[in-house]
Structure formats: structure tokens, C-alpha cells
Coordinates of C-alpha atoms in Angstrom, one line a residue:
M23 CA 157.3 65.6 126.1
S24 CA 155.6 69.0 126.5
R25 CA 151.9 69.2 125.8
F26 CA 151.8 73.0 125.3
T27 CA 150.6 73.7 121.8
P28 CA 149.0 76.8 120.4
V29 CA 145.4 76.4 119.3
F30 CA 145.0 76.2 115.5
F31 CA 145.2 79.6 113.8
A32 CA 145.5 81.5 117.0
L33 CA 147.0 85.0 116.6
M34 CA 149.9 85.9 118.8
T35 CA 151.3 89.1 120.4
L36 CA 154.7 90.6 120.8
V37 CA 156.1 93.1 123.2
P38 CA 159.3 95.1 122.8
T39 CA 162.6 93.7 124.2
A40 CA 163.0 94.7 127.9
G41 CA 165.9 96.9 128.9
A42 CA 165.8 99.2 125.9
A43 CA 165.9 102.8 127.1
E44 CA 164.5 104.0 123.8
P45 CA 162.4 101.3 122.1
N46 CA 162.8 101.0 118.4
P47 CA 159.8 102.7 116.8
E48 CA 159.3 99.9 114.4
D49 CA 159.5 97.3 117.2
V50 CA 156.7 99.3 118.9
K51 CA 154.7 99.3 115.7
L52 CA 155.1 95.5 115.5
A53 CA 154.0 95.1 119.1
A54 CA 150.9 97.4 118.5
F55 CA 150.0 95.4 115.4
F56 CA 149.9 92.2 117.4
R57 CA 148.2 93.8 120.3
A58 CA 145.4 95.0 118.0
T59 CA 144.7 91.4 117.0
L60 CA 144.9 89.8 120.4
D61 CA 141.6 90.7 122.0
E62 CA 139.7 89.7 118.9
D63 CA 141.6 86.4 118.7
F64 CA 140.8 85.6 122.4
R65 CA 137.2 86.4 121.8
R66 CA 137.1 84.0 118.8
H67 CA 139.1 81.3 120.5
P68 CA 138.2 81.1 124.3
V69 CA 140.1 77.8 124.8
Y70 CA 143.2 79.4 123.3
A71 CA 142.8 82.3 125.6
T72 CA 142.6 80.0 128.6
Q73 CA 145.7 78.1 127.5
Q74 CA 147.6 81.4 127.3
G75 CA 146.4 82.5 130.7
N76 CA 143.8 85.1 129.7
H77 CA 140.6 84.3 131.6
D78 CA 138.3 86.9 130.1
H79 CA 136.5 84.1 128.1
D80 CA 136.7 81.1 130.5
D81 CA 132.9 80.8 130.5
R82 CA 132.7 80.0 126.7
L83 CA 133.9 77.5 124.1
D84 CA 135.0 78.1 120.5
D85 CA 132.7 78.1 117.5
L86 CA 133.9 74.9 115.8
S87 CA 131.5 75.2 112.8
P88 CA 133.0 74.8 109.3
A89 CA 132.2 78.4 108.6
A90 CA 134.1 79.7 111.6
R91 CA 137.1 77.5 110.8
A92 CA 137.1 78.8 107.2
E93 CA 137.2 82.3 108.6
D94 CA 140.2 81.4 110.7
V95 CA 142.0 80.3 107.5
K96 CA 141.1 83.5 105.7
R97 CA 142.4 85.6 108.6
A98 CA 145.7 83.8 108.7
K99 CA 146.2 84.4 105.0
E100 CA 145.3 88.0 105.3
L101 CA 147.7 88.5 108.2
L102 CA 150.5 86.9 106.3
A103 CA 149.9 89.3 103.4
E104 CA 149.4 92.3 105.7
L105 CA 152.4 91.8 108.0
P106 CA 155.1 93.2 105.7
K107 CA 152.9 96.1 104.8
K108 CA 152.2 97.0 108.4
V109 CA 155.8 96.7 109.6
D110 CA 159.0 97.6 107.8
Y111 CA 161.3 94.7 108.4
A112 CA 164.5 96.6 107.6
R113 CA 163.7 99.2 110.3
L114 CA 163.3 96.6 113.1
S115 CA 166.0 95.9 115.7
R116 CA 167.5 92.5 115.3
D117 CA 165.4 91.2 118.2
G118 CA 162.4 92.6 116.4
Q119 CA 163.4 91.0 113.1
I120 CA 163.7 87.6 114.8
D121 CA 160.2 88.0 116.3
F122 CA 158.9 89.1 112.9
E123 CA 160.4 86.0 111.3
I124 CA 159.0 83.7 114.0
W125 CA 155.5 85.1 113.6
R126 CA 155.7 85.0 109.8
H127 CA 156.9 81.4 109.8
S128 CA 154.0 80.5 112.1
L129 CA 151.5 82.0 109.8
K130 CA 153.0 80.1 106.8
S131 CA 152.9 76.9 108.8
Q132 CA 149.2 77.5 109.7
V133 CA 148.3 78.2 106.1
W134 CA 150.1 75.0 104.9
A135 CA 148.3 72.9 107.5
A136 CA 145.0 74.4 106.4
E137 CA 145.6 73.5 102.8
N138 CA 147.1 70.0 103.5
T139 CA 145.4 68.6 106.6
D140 CA 142.0 69.0 108.3
P141 CA 142.1 67.6 111.9
F142 CA 138.5 68.5 112.5
A143 CA 137.5 66.2 109.7
T144 CA 140.1 63.5 110.1
D145 CA 141.0 63.3 113.8
P146 CA 138.1 62.9 116.3
R147 CA 140.6 63.4 119.2
T148 CA 140.7 67.1 118.3
Y149 CA 137.3 67.7 119.9
G150 CA 138.6 66.4 123.2
E151 CA 140.6 69.5 123.8
Y152 CA 137.3 71.4 123.9
M153 CA 135.1 68.8 125.6
S154 CA 137.2 68.1 128.6
D155 CA 140.7 69.6 128.6
S156 CA 139.3 73.1 128.4
V157 CA 137.5 72.6 131.7
F158 CA 140.3 70.7 133.4
L159 CA 142.6 73.7 132.8
L160 CA 140.3 76.0 134.8
F161 CA 140.9 74.0 138.0
T162 CA 144.6 73.1 137.4
Q163 CA 146.1 76.2 135.7
S164 CA 144.2 79.3 136.7
T165 CA 145.1 81.7 139.6
L166 CA 141.5 83.0 139.7
P167 CA 139.5 82.4 142.9
R168 CA 138.0 78.9 143.1
E169 CA 134.5 80.3 143.1
R170 CA 135.0 82.1 139.9
N171 CA 136.6 79.1 138.2
V172 CA 133.6 77.0 139.3
A173 CA 131.2 79.6 137.8
N174 CA 133.1 79.8 134.6
A175 CA 133.4 76.0 134.3
A176 CA 129.6 75.6 134.8
R177 CA 129.0 78.0 131.9
R178 CA 131.7 76.5 129.7
I179 CA 130.5 72.9 130.3
A180 CA 127.1 74.0 128.9
Y181 CA 128.7 74.3 125.5
V182 CA 129.9 70.7 125.4
P183 CA 126.7 69.5 123.5
K184 CA 127.4 72.1 120.8
V185 CA 130.9 70.7 120.4
V186 CA 129.4 67.2 120.0
E187 CA 127.1 68.6 117.3
A188 CA 130.0 70.3 115.5
A189 CA 132.0 67.0 115.6
K190 CA 129.1 65.1 114.0
V191 CA 128.9 67.6 111.2
S192 CA 132.7 67.7 110.5
I193 CA 134.1 64.2 111.1
K194 CA 134.4 62.4 107.8
N195 CA 136.7 59.4 107.3
P196 CA 139.4 59.4 110.0
P197 CA 142.1 56.7 110.5
K198 CA 140.8 53.8 112.6
I199 CA 143.4 54.3 115.3
L200 CA 142.4 57.9 115.9
T201 CA 138.8 57.0 116.3
E202 CA 139.7 54.2 118.7
I203 CA 141.7 56.6 120.9
A204 CA 138.9 59.2 120.7
I205 CA 136.5 56.6 122.0
K206 CA 138.8 55.8 125.0
R207 CA 139.3 59.4 125.8
T208 CA 135.6 60.1 125.6
A209 CA 135.1 57.4 128.2
G210 CA 137.6 59.3 130.3
A211 CA 135.8 62.5 129.8
I212 CA 132.5 61.0 130.9
A213 CA 134.2 59.7 134.1
F214 CA 135.6 63.2 134.6
Y215 CA 132.2 64.9 134.5
E216 CA 130.5 62.1 136.5
K217 CA 133.0 62.2 139.4
D218 CA 136.5 63.6 139.0
I219 CA 135.6 67.2 138.3
Y220 CA 134.1 67.6 141.8
E221 CA 137.4 66.6 143.4
F222 CA 139.4 69.1 141.3
A223 CA 136.8 71.8 141.9
K224 CA 136.5 71.0 145.7
E225 CA 132.7 70.9 145.2
T226 CA 130.0 68.6 146.5
P227 CA 127.8 67.2 143.7
A228 CA 124.6 67.5 145.7
T229 CA 125.0 71.3 146.1
S230 CA 127.3 72.4 143.3
E231 CA 126.3 74.6 140.3
L232 CA 128.4 72.2 138.2
T233 CA 126.0 69.3 138.7
S234 CA 123.3 70.2 136.2
P235 CA 125.7 71.1 133.3
C236 CA 127.8 68.1 134.0
R237 CA 124.8 65.8 133.7
A238 CA 123.9 67.4 130.4
A239 CA 127.6 67.0 129.3
V240 CA 127.6 63.4 130.3
A241 CA 124.5 62.7 128.3
A242 CA 126.0 64.5 125.2
L243 CA 129.3 62.6 125.6
K244 CA 127.6 59.2 125.9
E245 CA 125.7 60.0 122.7
Y246 CA 129.0 61.1 121.1
S247 CA 130.7 57.9 122.2
E248 CA 127.9 55.8 120.7
Y249 CA 128.1 57.9 117.5
L250 CA 131.9 57.2 117.3
E251 CA 131.4 53.5 117.9
K252 CA 128.5 52.9 115.6
V253 CA 128.8 55.5 112.9
V254 CA 132.4 56.7 112.7
L255 CA 134.4 53.6 113.6
P256 CA 132.9 51.4 110.8
K257 CA 133.8 54.0 108.2
S258 CA 137.2 54.9 109.7
E259 CA 139.3 53.9 106.7
G260 CA 141.4 57.0 106.4
D261 CA 145.2 56.8 106.0
W262 CA 147.2 58.0 108.9
R263 CA 150.4 58.1 106.8
L264 CA 151.2 61.6 105.7
G265 CA 153.2 60.5 102.6
K266 CA 156.8 61.5 101.7
D267 CA 156.0 64.8 99.9
K268 CA 153.8 66.2 102.6
F269 CA 156.0 64.8 105.4
Y270 CA 159.1 66.5 104.0
Q271 CA 157.2 69.8 103.6
K272 CA 155.7 69.6 107.1
L273 CA 159.0 68.5 108.6
E274 CA 160.9 71.6 107.3
L275 CA 158.2 73.8 108.7
E276 CA 158.1 72.0 112.0
L277 CA 161.9 72.0 112.5
N278 CA 162.6 75.5 111.0
A279 CA 166.3 74.5 111.3
G280 CA 167.4 74.5 107.7
L281 CA 167.3 70.7 107.5
T282 CA 165.7 68.5 104.9
G283 CA 164.0 65.2 105.5
D284 CA 166.9 63.3 103.8
E285 CA 169.5 65.1 106.1
V286 CA 167.5 64.2 109.2
I287 CA 167.1 60.5 108.5
K288 CA 170.8 60.1 107.4
A289 CA 172.0 61.8 110.6
A290 CA 169.7 59.7 112.8
E291 CA 170.8 56.4 111.3
A292 CA 174.5 57.3 111.9
E293 CA 173.8 58.5 115.5
A294 CA 171.9 55.3 116.3
D295 CA 174.9 53.2 115.3
R296 CA 177.2 55.4 117.6
V297 CA 174.9 55.2 120.6
E298 CA 174.5 51.4 120.2
R299 CA 178.3 51.0 120.5
E300 CA 178.3 53.3 123.6
M301 CA 175.6 51.2 125.3
Y302 CA 177.6 48.1 124.8
Y303 CA 180.7 49.7 126.5
V304 CA 178.6 50.5 129.5
A305 CA 176.7 47.2 129.6
K306 CA 180.0 45.2 129.4
Q307 CA 181.2 46.9 132.6
L308 CA 178.0 45.9 134.4
W309 CA 178.0 42.3 133.2
S310 CA 180.2 40.7 135.9
K311 CA 178.2 42.4 138.7
L312 CA 174.9 41.2 137.4
F313 CA 175.9 37.8 136.1
P314 CA 178.9 36.7 138.3
G315 CA 180.7 33.7 136.8
K316 CA 178.9 33.8 133.5
A317 CA 181.0 34.4 130.4
L318 CA 180.5 37.6 128.5
P319 CA 178.9 37.0 125.1
P320 CA 181.2 37.1 122.0
D321 CA 182.2 40.6 120.8
D322 CA 180.2 40.5 117.6
A323 CA 177.0 42.1 116.5
T324 CA 174.8 39.5 118.0
G325 CA 176.8 39.2 121.2
R326 CA 177.0 42.9 121.8
H327 CA 173.2 43.2 121.3
D328 CA 172.6 40.2 123.7
T329 CA 174.9 41.8 126.3
V330 CA 173.0 45.1 126.4
K331 CA 169.6 43.4 126.4
A332 CA 170.5 41.0 129.2
V333 CA 171.8 43.8 131.4
L334 CA 168.8 46.0 130.7
D335 CA 166.4 43.1 131.4
E336 CA 168.0 42.5 134.7
L337 CA 168.1 46.2 135.7
G338 CA 164.5 46.5 134.7
K339 CA 163.4 44.3 137.5
D340 CA 163.9 47.1 140.0
H341 CA 160.6 48.9 139.5
G342 CA 157.5 50.0 141.5
K343 CA 153.9 49.1 141.4
P344 CA 151.4 50.5 138.8
E345 CA 149.5 52.4 141.5
E346 CA 152.7 53.9 142.8
I347 CA 154.3 55.3 139.6
V348 CA 153.4 58.9 140.4
Q349 CA 154.6 58.6 143.9
D350 CA 157.9 57.0 142.6
A351 CA 158.3 59.9 140.2
R352 CA 157.9 62.4 143.1
K353 CA 160.6 60.6 145.0
T354 CA 163.2 61.5 142.3
V355 CA 162.7 65.2 142.6
D356 CA 164.5 66.3 145.8
K357 CA 167.7 64.4 144.8
I358 CA 167.8 65.9 141.3
K359 CA 167.1 69.5 142.5
T360 CA 169.8 69.3 145.2
F361 CA 172.3 68.2 142.6
I362 CA 171.4 71.1 140.3
K363 CA 171.9 73.6 143.1
D364 CA 175.1 72.1 144.4
K365 CA 176.7 71.8 141.0
H366 CA 175.5 75.2 139.8
I367 CA 173.8 73.7 136.7
L368 CA 171.5 76.7 136.6
T369 CA 169.3 78.8 138.9
L370 CA 166.1 76.9 139.6
P371 CA 162.7 78.7 139.5
N372 CA 161.6 80.1 142.9
P373 CA 158.9 79.5 144.0
D374 CA 158.7 76.0 142.5
Q375 CA 155.3 75.7 140.8
C376 CA 155.7 72.2 139.4
Q377 CA 153.0 69.7 140.4
I378 CA 153.4 66.0 139.7
I379 CA 150.1 64.4 139.0
E380 CA 148.6 61.2 137.6
M381 CA 147.7 61.9 134.0
P382 CA 143.9 62.1 133.5
V383 CA 142.3 59.2 131.6
F384 CA 140.9 61.6 128.9
Q385 CA 144.5 62.7 128.1
R386 CA 146.1 59.2 127.8
G387 CA 147.0 57.2 124.8
F388 CA 149.8 59.4 123.4
S389 CA 152.7 59.3 125.8
A390 CA 153.6 58.1 129.3
A391 CA 154.3 61.6 130.6
Y392 CA 154.0 65.2 129.7
L393 CA 154.8 68.7 131.1
N394 CA 152.0 71.3 130.8
P395 CA 153.7 74.6 131.7
A396 CA 152.1 77.6 133.4
P397 CA 150.5 79.8 130.7
P398 CA 152.4 82.9 129.6
L399 CA 149.7 85.3 130.7
D400 CA 149.1 83.6 134.0
P401 CA 152.7 82.6 134.9
K402 CA 152.1 82.1 138.6
A403 CA 149.8 79.2 137.8
A404 CA 150.9 75.6 138.3
S405 CA 152.9 73.6 135.8
L406 CA 151.8 70.0 135.6
Y407 CA 154.2 67.1 135.2
A408 CA 151.8 64.3 134.5
V409 CA 152.7 60.6 134.6
A410 CA 150.4 57.8 133.3
P411 CA 150.3 54.4 134.9
P412 CA 150.0 51.4 132.5
P413 CA 146.4 51.1 131.2
E414 CA 144.2 48.8 133.2
D415 CA 142.9 47.1 130.0
W416 CA 146.4 46.0 129.0
P417 CA 147.3 42.3 129.5
A418 CA 149.3 41.6 132.6
A419 CA 152.5 40.9 130.6
R420 CA 152.3 44.2 128.8
R421 CA 151.7 46.1 132.1
E422 CA 154.7 44.4 133.6
A423 CA 156.8 45.3 130.5
F424 CA 155.7 49.0 131.0
L425 CA 156.9 49.0 134.6
R426 CA 160.2 47.4 133.6
E427 CA 160.6 50.2 131.0
Y428 CA 159.9 52.9 133.6
N429 CA 162.0 51.3 136.4
R430 CA 163.7 53.3 139.2
S431 CA 166.6 54.4 137.0
M432 CA 164.5 55.4 134.1
L433 CA 162.1 57.4 136.2
Q434 CA 165.1 59.6 137.2
I435 CA 165.9 60.2 133.6
L436 CA 162.2 60.9 132.9
T437 CA 162.1 63.5 135.7
I438 CA 165.3 65.2 134.4
H439 CA 163.6 65.4 131.0
E440 CA 160.2 66.5 131.9
A441 CA 160.9 68.7 134.9
Y442 CA 164.4 69.5 136.4
P443 CA 166.2 70.9 134.5
G444 CA 164.2 69.9 131.5
H445 CA 160.8 71.1 130.3
Y446 CA 159.5 72.7 133.6
V447 CA 162.6 74.7 134.2
Q448 CA 163.1 75.7 130.6
L449 CA 159.5 76.8 130.1
E450 CA 159.6 78.8 133.4
Y451 CA 162.6 80.7 132.0
G452 CA 160.7 81.1 128.7
N453 CA 157.8 82.8 130.5
R454 CA 160.1 85.5 131.7
N455 CA 161.2 86.5 128.2
P456 CA 159.8 90.0 127.4
S457 CA 158.7 88.9 123.9
L458 CA 155.3 87.4 124.1
I459 CA 155.7 86.0 120.7
R460 CA 158.5 83.8 121.9
K461 CA 156.3 82.7 124.8
V462 CA 153.3 81.6 122.8
L463 CA 154.8 80.8 119.3
Y464 CA 156.5 77.9 120.9
S465 CA 159.3 75.9 119.3
G466 CA 158.9 72.2 120.0
V467 CA 162.4 71.6 118.6
F468 CA 163.9 74.0 121.3
A469 CA 161.8 72.5 124.1
E470 CA 162.4 68.8 123.3
G471 CA 166.0 69.4 122.3
W472 CA 166.8 71.1 125.6
A473 CA 165.1 68.3 127.6
V474 CA 167.1 65.6 125.8
Y475 CA 170.3 67.5 126.1
T476 CA 169.9 67.8 129.9
E477 CA 169.7 64.0 130.3
Q478 CA 173.3 63.4 129.3
M479 CA 174.5 66.7 130.7
M480 CA 173.4 65.9 134.2
L481 CA 175.2 62.6 134.2
D482 CA 178.3 64.1 132.6
Q483 CA 178.4 66.6 135.5
G484 CA 178.3 63.8 138.1
Y485 CA 174.6 63.1 138.8
G486 CA 174.3 59.6 140.1
D487 CA 178.0 59.4 141.2
G488 CA 179.0 57.3 138.2
D489 CA 176.1 54.8 138.5
L490 CA 176.5 52.7 135.4
A491 CA 172.9 51.5 135.6
L492 CA 171.8 55.1 135.4
R493 CA 174.1 55.9 132.5
L494 CA 172.9 52.9 130.5
H495 CA 169.3 54.0 131.0
Q496 CA 170.3 57.6 129.9
L497 CA 171.7 56.1 126.7
K498 CA 168.6 54.0 126.3
F499 CA 166.4 57.1 126.7
Y500 CA 168.6 58.9 124.2
I501 CA 168.6 56.2 121.6
R502 CA 164.8 56.3 121.9
A503 CA 165.0 60.0 120.8
V504 CA 167.2 59.0 117.8
L505 CA 164.9 56.2 116.8
N506 CA 161.9 58.5 117.1
A507 CA 163.2 60.3 114.1
I508 CA 163.8 57.1 112.2
L509 CA 160.4 55.8 113.1
D510 CA 158.7 59.1 112.2
H511 CA 160.3 59.1 108.7
K512 CA 159.7 55.4 107.9
M513 CA 156.2 55.2 109.2
H514 CA 155.0 58.2 107.1
C515 CA 157.4 57.9 104.1
A516 CA 158.4 54.3 103.7
N517 CA 155.2 52.3 104.6
M518 CA 156.9 50.7 107.5
T519 CA 154.7 48.0 109.0
D520 CA 153.8 47.6 112.7
D521 CA 156.0 44.5 112.9
E522 CA 158.9 46.3 111.3
A523 CA 158.4 49.2 113.7
M524 CA 158.3 46.9 116.7
K525 CA 161.5 45.2 115.6
L526 CA 163.2 48.6 115.3
L527 CA 162.2 49.7 118.8
V528 CA 162.6 46.5 120.6
G529 CA 165.7 45.4 118.7
R530 CA 167.8 48.6 118.1
G531 CA 166.2 50.5 121.0
F532 CA 166.0 47.7 123.6
Q533 CA 162.5 48.9 124.5
T534 CA 160.1 46.7 126.2
E535 CA 157.1 45.4 124.2
G536 CA 154.8 47.7 126.1
E537 CA 156.8 50.9 125.5
A538 CA 157.4 50.0 121.8
F539 CA 153.7 49.3 121.2
G540 CA 152.8 52.7 122.6
K541 CA 155.4 54.4 120.5
V542 CA 154.2 52.7 117.3
Q543 CA 150.6 53.9 118.1
R544 CA 151.9 57.4 118.8
S545 CA 153.7 57.5 115.4
K546 CA 150.3 56.9 113.8
Q547 CA 148.7 59.7 115.8
S548 CA 151.2 62.4 114.8
S549 CA 153.7 63.3 112.2
C550 CA 157.0 65.2 112.4
Q551 CA 156.8 65.8 116.2
L552 CA 158.8 62.7 116.9
S553 CA 161.7 64.1 114.9
T554 CA 162.0 67.2 117.1
Y555 CA 163.8 65.4 120.0
F556 CA 166.8 64.3 117.9
V557 CA 167.1 67.4 115.8
G558 CA 166.8 69.7 118.9
R559 CA 169.3 67.7 121.0
T560 CA 171.8 67.7 118.2
A561 CA 171.6 71.5 117.9
F562 CA 172.0 72.0 121.6
Y563 CA 174.9 69.5 121.9
R564 CA 176.8 71.1 119.0
L565 CA 176.1 74.6 120.3
R566 CA 177.5 73.8 123.8
Q567 CA 180.6 72.2 122.3
E568 CA 181.3 75.2 120.1
A569 CA 180.7 77.7 122.9
Q570 CA 183.1 75.8 125.1
R571 CA 185.8 75.6 122.5
Q572 CA 185.5 79.4 121.8
Q573 CA 185.4 80.5 125.5
G574 CA 188.0 78.0 126.8
D575 CA 188.7 78.5 130.5
K576 CA 186.2 81.3 130.7
F577 CA 183.3 79.0 130.0
D578 CA 180.8 78.8 132.9
L579 CA 178.3 76.0 132.5
G580 CA 175.6 77.5 134.7
K581 CA 175.8 81.0 133.1
Y582 CA 175.8 79.4 129.7
H583 CA 172.6 77.4 130.4
E584 CA 170.9 80.5 131.8
A585 CA 171.9 82.6 128.7
V586 CA 170.4 79.9 126.5
L587 CA 167.1 79.7 128.3
N588 CA 166.8 83.5 128.6
Q589 CA 166.4 83.7 124.8
G590 CA 162.9 82.2 125.1
T591 CA 161.5 79.1 123.4
L592 CA 162.5 80.0 119.8
S593 CA 163.9 78.3 116.8
V594 CA 167.3 76.8 117.6
K595 CA 168.7 78.2 114.4
Y596 CA 168.8 81.7 116.1
L597 CA 170.8 80.5 119.2
P598 CA 174.4 80.8 117.8
E599 CA 173.7 84.4 116.7
L600 CA 172.0 85.4 120.0
L601 CA 174.7 83.8 122.2
G602 CA 177.6 85.2 120.1
V603 CA 178.8 81.7 119.1
K604 CA 180.5 81.5 115.8
K605 CA 179.5 78.7 113.5

């Protein structure tokens, strides 16, 4: 999963396509229009500016008052109306038209979200991005000198009490689970300002200019935590379910792939059946090696399920320790990168700027791993592949289940997805695209679809030398993506209960109890994002198959992959046209 998400109502920029000797005048006009809005947007949204790699406002935080947020909504509506007046769509080059469409679609999505959801009122987690993430970024994804980052951080931290006050004014009746996660993350933020920040900043508390603002931030955050526990939590009776009508509307905007909610759920159900059968074929071949002398279960629905489960349970025993999960993830990298180079899967980024870290506590509670890419305007900064160990407050049995889920085979698939040649590589390519709008108006469907596509592709090309245990875990990881879409739909549209969700994930998905529990919680914390994995992977898989059919013996896998990634992280619906693949 990629954590990179544009800040709400942030305005974006566009630059003309590189390589054109005579830039299209209307493309230039479109670029100028975006450029004219960018500086003001960064001034209004310092955290967004930092996320995008602009460090002119690293010493401040956003105005999160209701009045400022209302002004953001107004600006988005005005821009949506002004865009076709400022730029003649018909006179744009096709590349310019695509960027125009991407930006217009983003504005429509922002307006829809403003009119149908209000995370500042219903999701206390929203404020964490400003309270702690905004400062964490200064020390992990900025190429400015350390001393300047420290000075900026000291000034930015001083705004944390104002964020707390804004939260108190705006938070109304959130769902209970979102308040509970916010409380845990606030505890992590307190620990960050009490201790961890000095390690990231390479500062000594006794002499650092961070010390005074950090103490004030800790006091404000402790007050905020108490407010969440005593005031917000008792009244947290909001419904996390989006409901079918809003879910379908949001899904079509999120996917931007010409698919309806009905089409997605129908396709996912059919694909889950197919992948279950494939998992059985693989598990059956492993049975005699893992259970010598023991008869294979009957070839019926129950027997096939029992076969897969027993094989996965046995393979899951090969795992590391909780405190070593990050180190274990690092061990997978060299082998994967060597294979990519030797098999000409694609050209890897050079220099490699991917850092594998333990996920900070104040960012946990949503997924087991994420990739935070180098920002578009500071592309030489580090990309962070973060892995979270099982929470210490989990019961011992659940922690063990988590480790069995992320065993040594699964960690390889995870690294393929998150880093090589998944999110990290794809987003490094994306940062090279000359269109800034394709860099910052990020398509989650493209990013997640590419990452899931690479899991099977790598094994199909020979990674693992035919290791059936690795193949079975790749299929398990993929059926997780398929079930994500089913879970997403049924949790928000069909009133699926927690027990029903657990049965789906543990039963059909063969997930351990710990992983399934986390995914159920995640489905309550978001809507529609879980569907992007399956929809995106389906688009990439079909595109690859069609390109190969049309090119025949001339098809070059490495060149094909690079051509795909060179388009930027844009809606997958544009890829056939841009790559010259006939539908």
C-alpha cells in the first residue's frame, strides 16, 4: 500500500510534455494557469507543500478552522467552473487534454467529498497528519540541511496546540473505531515528541531548540488524548458505513475506470472462485512433501479448502521474531533486485533511495506496511518502505498469527509489492514524468494495480525458481486483493457484520486471525480504497495480455514495463491509448 495522498483540496500544477520542440500554446496556457495557483496553494497548505517537496513553508502548519476549510471548498468549485473558460480543451495536444481531464476529475472528486463527507468532523485521525506526520516528514523526506530542518521543525511544532484547538472545535460524532485509533496514534505522537524526534533529528534534548516546543506539544497532545477519551469517545456513535448510494458514487470517482459498483463486485466474486481453484492445484503438489504418508483430503469443496489451509498453516511456521520483522524484510531486497536486473524486468532506479524502516507508532493501525515515495518537488529525498511489527498490546496468540501471516515467503511477496518492482520503483518512474499533474494527482488504482500485477509477473518470469511455497503465498496475497473489493463493498453496502467479514477473510482468503482482524478494522477506517487493488491489477493484467498478443515475437517485457511506468501515475483507462494497444 502507498501512503502518498494529496492533502484535501490542494491545487495542482502541470508542465508541458518534455521533448516537444514547439510547445502547444494551449498546453503552455494550461501550465501557466496551474502555476499561478500553486504558490498560493502552498501558502495556504504548508503540510501539502512539504508532502510535495516544496519547503518554503516547512515552518508552519495549516489553518484548520471551519472558515478556512469552507474557503477551500469555495476555491475548488470556482476552479472547476473557471478551468474550461481559461483553457480551450479542443486546442490542447492529446497529452494536454489528458492532463486537463485528470485535473478536472480531481476537482469534481474534491467537491463531491466536501458535499458528502467531512473528515475533520467525523474522523479524529485526520488531525494526526498535522500533529506528528508533518514534522516526521521534515527529518525523513527532505534534502535540506539538517540544521534548517531542525529550525523549521521547532517552529512547526509550536503550531501543534492550535491544531488541538481546531480539533476540539470541529470533531462532532465520529465512529467509535476512528476515535479509538486516534487515541492510540496520539499516544504514539506523544512518545515521538518525548523521545523519538531527537533520534530522527540527531539532536540532544538538553541543548536542542526542539526541546521547548516539544514539551508544549506533549502537554497539548496529552490534553487532546484526555479530550478524546473523556469527551469524544463516549459520544462516538457515528456510522462508519458509507451506504450503497454514496459508496457507488465515490467508487466511480475513485476508480475513474468506467466501472460501476455492480460490475466490480461481480468480477471480484468470479475471480475469487478462480484463484481458490488455482491455490488448490498448488497446495496439492506440496501435500506429500509436508505431510508424507498422510492421505490427501477428498477432492470436494471441504477437502480442497482443508488441503490449502493445512499446507499454508504448515508453511506459516517458518517466520521470524516480532522485533526482527524489519530486518527480515531488508534481507529479501538483494535477491529480488538481482533477479530484476538479470531477467531484464525493467531498469531499476539509480541511485536507490528506498529506506526500509519500522513504521512509527503514530502511523499504525491501518496496514502492516506502506511505501511513502520521494515527493515530486524533492525527488532526491528518500522513499520509505515502512513495516509494522505486531502491536505489543495484542494477545500472544494474535501476535503469533500475525507472524505466521508474514512468514518468510510472504515477506518476499510484500517486498515485491511495496518496493521492487512495485510501489517504490513505479513511483520513482512517476517522479520523472514531465507532467507535474501526473505526479501529484496520484491515481491509487494505477499504483496499487501495478504493485499487485508485479507479484504474479515476477514469479511467472522465474523468481523463486519454481518454489511452490512462494507461489502459494503469491496466490494468497492476490486473493487478499480480490477479497478486499468484496469486503469493501459488503461492509459499506450490505451491512456485513464483523463475524461475517472474519469468515470471508479467514475462510475464503486463508488469512490468519490477526491479519483478518486488522483488515476488518481497516475496512471501517476507509471506503473504496480497498477496491483499487483488484480493479487496478485487472486492468494491468489485461493490458499486458493484449499488448503481447498484438506485438507477438516483437514483445519485449522490460521495454513494455518501462513504457507503462513512463506515462506517470495516471488513470489506467488512458494506458491502452498511450501505449498504442487496441482494445
